[in-house]
Amino acid sequence: NAGVTQTPKFQVLKTGQSMTLQCAQDMNHEYMSWYRQDPGMGLRLIHYSVGAGITDQGEVPNGYNVSRSTTEDFPLRLLSAAPSQTSVYFCASKMNRVLYPNYGYTFGSGTRLTVV
Amino acid sequence: EDQVTQSPEALRLQEGESSSLNCSYTVSGLRGLFWYRQDPGKGPEFLFTLYSAGEEKEKERLKATLTKKESFLHITAPKPEDSATYLCAVRRDYKLSFGAGTTVTVRA
């Protein structure tokens, strides 16, 4: 298994540009999430999904869109990039909590995004 | 609003010098407390999940414990390879709320 794969690993955007961060998992995990990590602030939840076709907002959803058309993929779209969106973005996935309660989220290696 | 506070922010240890990291939390309807390890430039790596006060879990030199208001991660006789940032998170519904982490440096 490749686990959770994020692309690209690095990206520089200009203010106002849009882009999609890709996330794919091959573990047939039901739950998927997007987080951003900023120095001194910890990981903050952007959007999450509990299954194909189901998404919901996290703590900091403004400026981001998601969709989940398949179990495997959960792309994050930046609609109009702003310097405040400069961050490291992590995608994570997890098996169903009820069936597998002692497993945590598996994280990807991250996308480092700079908006200038 | 869920709050997770980790202390200390940084910890420098000599190899073999045991210590503990603290994670205090306030959350309504806790559905699990998680510990992760994060190495520089990488994503967090899952260590433990705890659900009930009094629960303990161990993995090599690490032991996690849980009370109703806080969790401890004990590092026994650490080695340089235990150097990393350790993250604590609490789960409510489908959402994880993370603390800012404790960066542990173990010197040989």
CSV table of C-alpha atoms in Angstrom, one decimal:
chain,number,residue,atom,x,y,z
A,1,ASN,CA,0.0,0.0,0.0
A,2,ALA,CA,1.2,3.5,-0.8
A,3,GLY,CA,-0.8,4.9,2.1
A,4,VAL,CA,-1.9,8.6,1.7
A,5,THR,CA,-0.4,10.3,-1.3
A,6,GLN,CA,-0.4,14.1,-1.6
A,7,THR,CA,0.6,16.1,-4.7
A,8,PRO,CA,2.3,18.4,-5.3
A,9,LYS,CA,4.9,18.5,-2.5
A,10,PHE,CA,5.7,22.1,-3.1
A,11,GLN,CA,3.8,24.9,-4.8
A,12,VAL,CA,4.2,28.7,-5.2
A,13,LEU,CA,1.1,30.6,-6.2
A,14,LYS,CA,0.4,34.2,-6.9
A,15,THR,CA,-2.4,36.0,-5.0
A,16,GLY,CA,-5.7,35.4,-6.7
A,17,GLN,CA,-4.7,32.2,-8.5
A,18,SER,CA,-6.6,29.0,-7.9
A,19,MET,CA,-5.3,25.4,-7.6
A,20,THR,CA,-6.2,21.9,-6.4
A,21,LEU,CA,-4.2,19.9,-3.9
A,22,GLN,CA,-4.6,16.3,-4.6
A,23,CYS,CA,-5.0,13.5,-2.0
A,24,ALA,CA,-5.4,9.8,-2.7
A,25,GLN,CA,-5.4,6.8,-0.4
A,26,ASP,CA,-5.4,3.1,-1.3
A,27,MET,CA,-6.4,1.7,2.1
A,28,ASN,CA,-10.2,1.8,1.5
A,29,HIS,CA,-10.5,4.3,4.4
A,30,GLU,CA,-14.0,5.8,5.0
A,31,TYR,CA,-12.8,9.0,6.7
A,32,MET,CA,-10.7,11.6,5.1
A,33,SER,CA,-9.6,15.1,6.3
A,34,TRP,CA,-7.6,18.1,5.3
A,35,TYR,CA,-5.5,20.1,7.9
A,36,ARG,CA,-3.3,23.0,7.7
A,37,GLN,CA,-0.3,23.4,10.0
A,38,ASP,CA,1.1,26.8,10.9
A,39,PRO,CA,4.0,27.5,13.3
A,40,GLY,CA,2.9,27.6,16.9
A,41,MET,CA,-0.8,26.9,16.1
A,42,GLY,CA,-0.9,23.2,15.6
A,43,LEU,CA,-2.9,21.4,13.0
A,44,ARG,CA,-6.3,22.9,12.2
A,45,LEU,CA,-9.1,21.1,10.4
A,46,ILE,CA,-10.3,22.6,7.1
A,47,HIS,CA,-12.8,20.1,5.7
A,48,TYR,CA,-13.6,16.4,6.3
A,49,SER,CA,-15.5,13.6,4.8
A,50,VAL,CA,-17.1,10.5,6.3
A,51,GLY,CA,-17.6,8.7,3.0
A,52,ALA,CA,-18.0,9.2,-0.7
A,53,GLY,CA,-20.4,12.0,-1.4
A,54,ILE,CA,-20.4,13.4,2.1
A,55,THR,CA,-18.3,16.4,3.2
A,56,ASP,CA,-18.5,18.9,6.0
A,57,GLN,CA,-16.7,22.0,7.2
A,58,GLY,CA,-14.0,22.0,9.9
A,59,GLU,CA,-12.5,24.8,12.0
A,60,VAL,CA,-11.1,27.0,9.1
A,61,PRO,CA,-13.1,26.3,5.9
A,62,ASN,CA,-13.2,29.8,4.4
A,63,GLY,CA,-11.4,30.0,1.0
A,64,TYR,CA,-11.4,26.2,0.5
A,65,ASN,CA,-13.7,23.7,-1.3
A,66,VAL,CA,-13.7,19.9,-1.2
A,67,SER,CA,-15.6,17.1,-2.9
A,68,ARG,CA,-15.5,13.3,-2.5
A,69,SER,CA,-16.7,11.5,-5.5
A,70,THR,CA,-14.8,8.3,-4.8
A,71,THR,CA,-13.6,6.6,-1.6
A,72,GLU,CA,-10.0,7.0,-2.7
A,73,ASP,CA,-9.7,10.7,-3.6
A,74,PHE,CA,-10.3,13.9,-1.6
A,75,PRO,CA,-9.0,17.0,-3.4
A,76,LEU,CA,-8.8,20.4,-1.8
A,77,ARG,CA,-9.4,23.4,-3.9
A,78,LEU,CA,-8.2,26.9,-3.2
A,79,LEU,CA,-10.6,29.3,-4.9
A,80,SER,CA,-8.6,32.5,-4.9
A,81,ALA,CA,-5.2,32.2,-3.1
A,82,ALA,CA,-4.3,34.7,-0.4
A,83,PRO,CA,-1.0,35.1,1.5
A,84,SER,CA,-2.8,34.0,4.6
A,85,GLN,CA,-3.2,30.6,3.0
A,86,THR,CA,0.6,30.1,3.0
A,87,SER,CA,1.0,26.9,5.1
A,88,VAL,CA,1.7,23.2,5.1
A,89,TYR,CA,-1.3,21.2,4.1
A,90,PHE,CA,-1.9,17.6,5.3
A,91,CYS,CA,-4.4,15.1,4.1
A,92,ALA,CA,-5.3,12.2,6.4
A,93,SER,CA,-7.5,9.1,6.3
A,94,LYS,CA,-8.9,6.6,8.7
A,95,MET,CA,-10.8,3.4,8.9
A,96,ASN,CA,-14.3,3.4,10.4
A,97,ARG,CA,-14.1,4.3,14.1
A,98,VAL,CA,-16.7,1.9,15.3
A,99,LEU,CA,-15.1,-1.1,13.5
A,100,TYR,CA,-11.5,-0.1,14.2
A,101,PRO,CA,-11.4,2.0,17.3
A,102,ASN,CA,-7.8,1.6,18.1
A,103,TYR,CA,-6.4,3.0,14.9
A,104,GLY,CA,-5.6,6.7,14.3
A,105,TYR,CA,-5.6,8.8,11.1
A,106,THR,CA,-2.8,8.1,8.6
A,107,PHE,CA,-1.3,11.3,7.3
A,108,GLY,CA,0.3,12.1,4.0
A,109,SER,CA,3.7,13.8,3.7
A,110,GLY,CA,2.2,17.3,3.1
A,111,THR,CA,2.1,20.0,0.5
A,112,ARG,CA,4.1,23.1,1.3
A,113,LEU,CA,2.2,26.1,-0.2
A,114,THR,CA,3.5,29.6,-0.5
A,115,VAL,CA,1.2,32.4,-1.8
A,116,VAL,CA,3.0,35.6,-2.9
B,1,GLU,CA,-14.9,25.2,21.8
B,2,ASP,CA,-12.5,22.3,22.2
B,3,GLN,CA,-9.1,23.3,23.7
B,4,VAL,CA,-5.9,21.3,23.8
B,5,THR,CA,-2.8,22.6,25.6
B,6,GLN,CA,0.5,20.9,25.5
B,7,SER,CA,3.4,21.5,27.9
B,8,PRO,CA,6.3,22.1,27.8
B,9,GLU,CA,6.7,23.6,24.3
B,10,ALA,CA,10.2,22.2,24.2
B,11,LEU,CA,12.1,19.6,26.1
B,12,ARG,CA,15.8,18.8,26.0
B,13,LEU,CA,16.9,15.5,27.5
B,14,GLN,CA,20.1,13.6,27.9
B,15,GLU,CA,20.0,10.1,26.5
B,16,GLY,CA,18.6,7.9,29.3
B,17,GLU,CA,16.9,10.8,31.1
B,18,SER,CA,13.2,9.9,31.5
B,19,SER,CA,10.6,12.6,31.4
B,20,SER,CA,6.9,13.3,30.8
B,21,LEU,CA,4.9,15.4,28.4
B,22,ASN,CA,1.5,16.9,29.4
B,23,CYS,CA,-1.6,17.4,27.3
B,24,SER,CA,-4.5,19.1,29.1
B,25,TYR,CA,-7.9,19.3,27.3
B,26,THR,CA,-11.4,20.6,27.5
B,27,VAL,CA,-13.9,19.0,25.2
B,28,SER,CA,-17.6,18.0,25.5
B,29,GLY,CA,-18.2,14.5,24.4
B,30,LEU,CA,-14.7,13.2,24.1
B,31,ARG,CA,-14.5,10.4,21.6
B,32,GLY,CA,-10.8,9.6,22.0
B,33,LEU,CA,-7.4,11.2,22.8
B,34,PHE,CA,-4.6,10.6,20.3
B,35,TRP,CA,-0.9,10.9,20.4
B,36,TYR,CA,1.2,11.5,17.3
B,37,ARG,CA,4.9,11.8,16.5
B,38,GLN,CA,6.0,14.2,13.8
B,39,ASP,CA,9.5,14.4,12.4
B,40,PRO,CA,10.7,17.5,10.5
B,41,GLY,CA,9.3,17.8,7.0
B,42,LYS,CA,7.0,14.8,7.5
B,43,GLY,CA,3.4,14.1,8.3
B,44,PRO,CA,2.3,13.1,11.8
B,45,GLU,CA,2.7,9.4,12.7
B,46,PHE,CA,0.0,7.7,14.9
B,47,LEU,CA,1.2,6.4,18.2
B,48,PHE,CA,-1.7,5.8,20.6
B,49,THR,CA,-5.4,6.3,21.1
B,50,LEU,CA,-7.0,6.4,24.6
B,51,TYR,CA,-10.7,6.4,25.3
B,52,SER,CA,-11.3,6.1,29.1
B,53,ALA,CA,-9.8,7.7,32.2
B,54,GLY,CA,-7.3,5.3,33.7
B,55,GLU,CA,-6.4,3.7,30.4
B,56,GLU,CA,-2.7,3.2,29.6
B,57,LYS,CA,-0.9,2.1,26.4
B,58,GLU,CA,2.7,1.4,25.8
B,59,LYS,CA,5.0,1.2,22.8
B,60,GLU,CA,8.7,0.6,23.2
B,61,ARG,CA,10.0,3.5,25.4
B,62,LEU,CA,6.7,5.4,25.3
B,63,LYS,CA,3.7,5.1,27.6
B,64,ALA,CA,0.5,7.1,27.4
B,65,THR,CA,-2.0,7.6,30.2
B,66,LEU,CA,-5.3,9.4,30.4
B,67,THR,CA,-7.3,11.1,33.1
B,68,LYS,CA,-10.6,13.1,32.8
B,69,LYS,CA,-8.7,16.3,32.1
B,70,GLU,CA,-5.3,15.5,30.9
B,71,SER,CA,-3.0,12.9,29.3
B,72,PHE,CA,0.7,12.2,29.8
B,73,LEU,CA,3.2,10.8,27.5
B,74,HIS,CA,6.0,9.2,29.4
B,75,ILE,CA,9.4,8.7,27.7
B,76,THR,CA,11.5,6.1,29.5
B,77,ALA,CA,15.3,6.1,29.0
B,78,PRO,CA,15.0,8.0,25.7
B,79,LYS,CA,17.4,7.6,22.8
B,80,PRO,CA,18.4,10.2,20.2
B,81,GLU,CA,16.0,8.6,17.7
B,82,ASP,CA,13.1,9.6,20.0
B,83,SER,CA,13.8,13.3,19.1
B,84,ALA,CA,10.6,14.6,17.4
B,85,THR,CA,7.6,16.8,18.0
B,86,TYR,CA,4.9,15.0,19.9
B,87,LEU,CA,1.3,16.0,19.2
B,88,CYS,CA,-1.8,15.4,21.2
B,89,ALA,CA,-5.3,15.6,19.8
B,90,VAL,CA,-8.8,15.1,21.0
B,91,ARG,CA,-11.7,13.8,19.0
B,92,ARG,CA,-15.3,15.0,19.1
B,93,ASP,CA,-17.6,13.6,16.5
B,94,TYR,CA,-15.5,13.2,13.4
B,95,LYS,CA,-13.2,16.1,14.2
B,96,LEU,CA,-9.7,16.1,15.7
B,97,SER,CA,-8.4,19.2,17.6
B,98,PHE,CA,-4.7,19.3,18.0
B,99,GLY,CA,-2.4,20.9,20.5
B,100,ALA,CA,0.6,22.9,19.3
B,101,GLY,CA,3.0,20.1,20.2
B,102,THR,CA,6.1,19.4,22.4
B,103,THR,CA,9.4,19.3,20.6
B,104,VAL,CA,11.7,16.8,22.3
B,105,THR,CA,15.4,16.8,21.7
B,106,VAL,CA,17.5,13.9,23.1
B,107,ARG,CA,21.2,14.4,23.2
B,108,ALA,CA,23.6,11.4,23.1
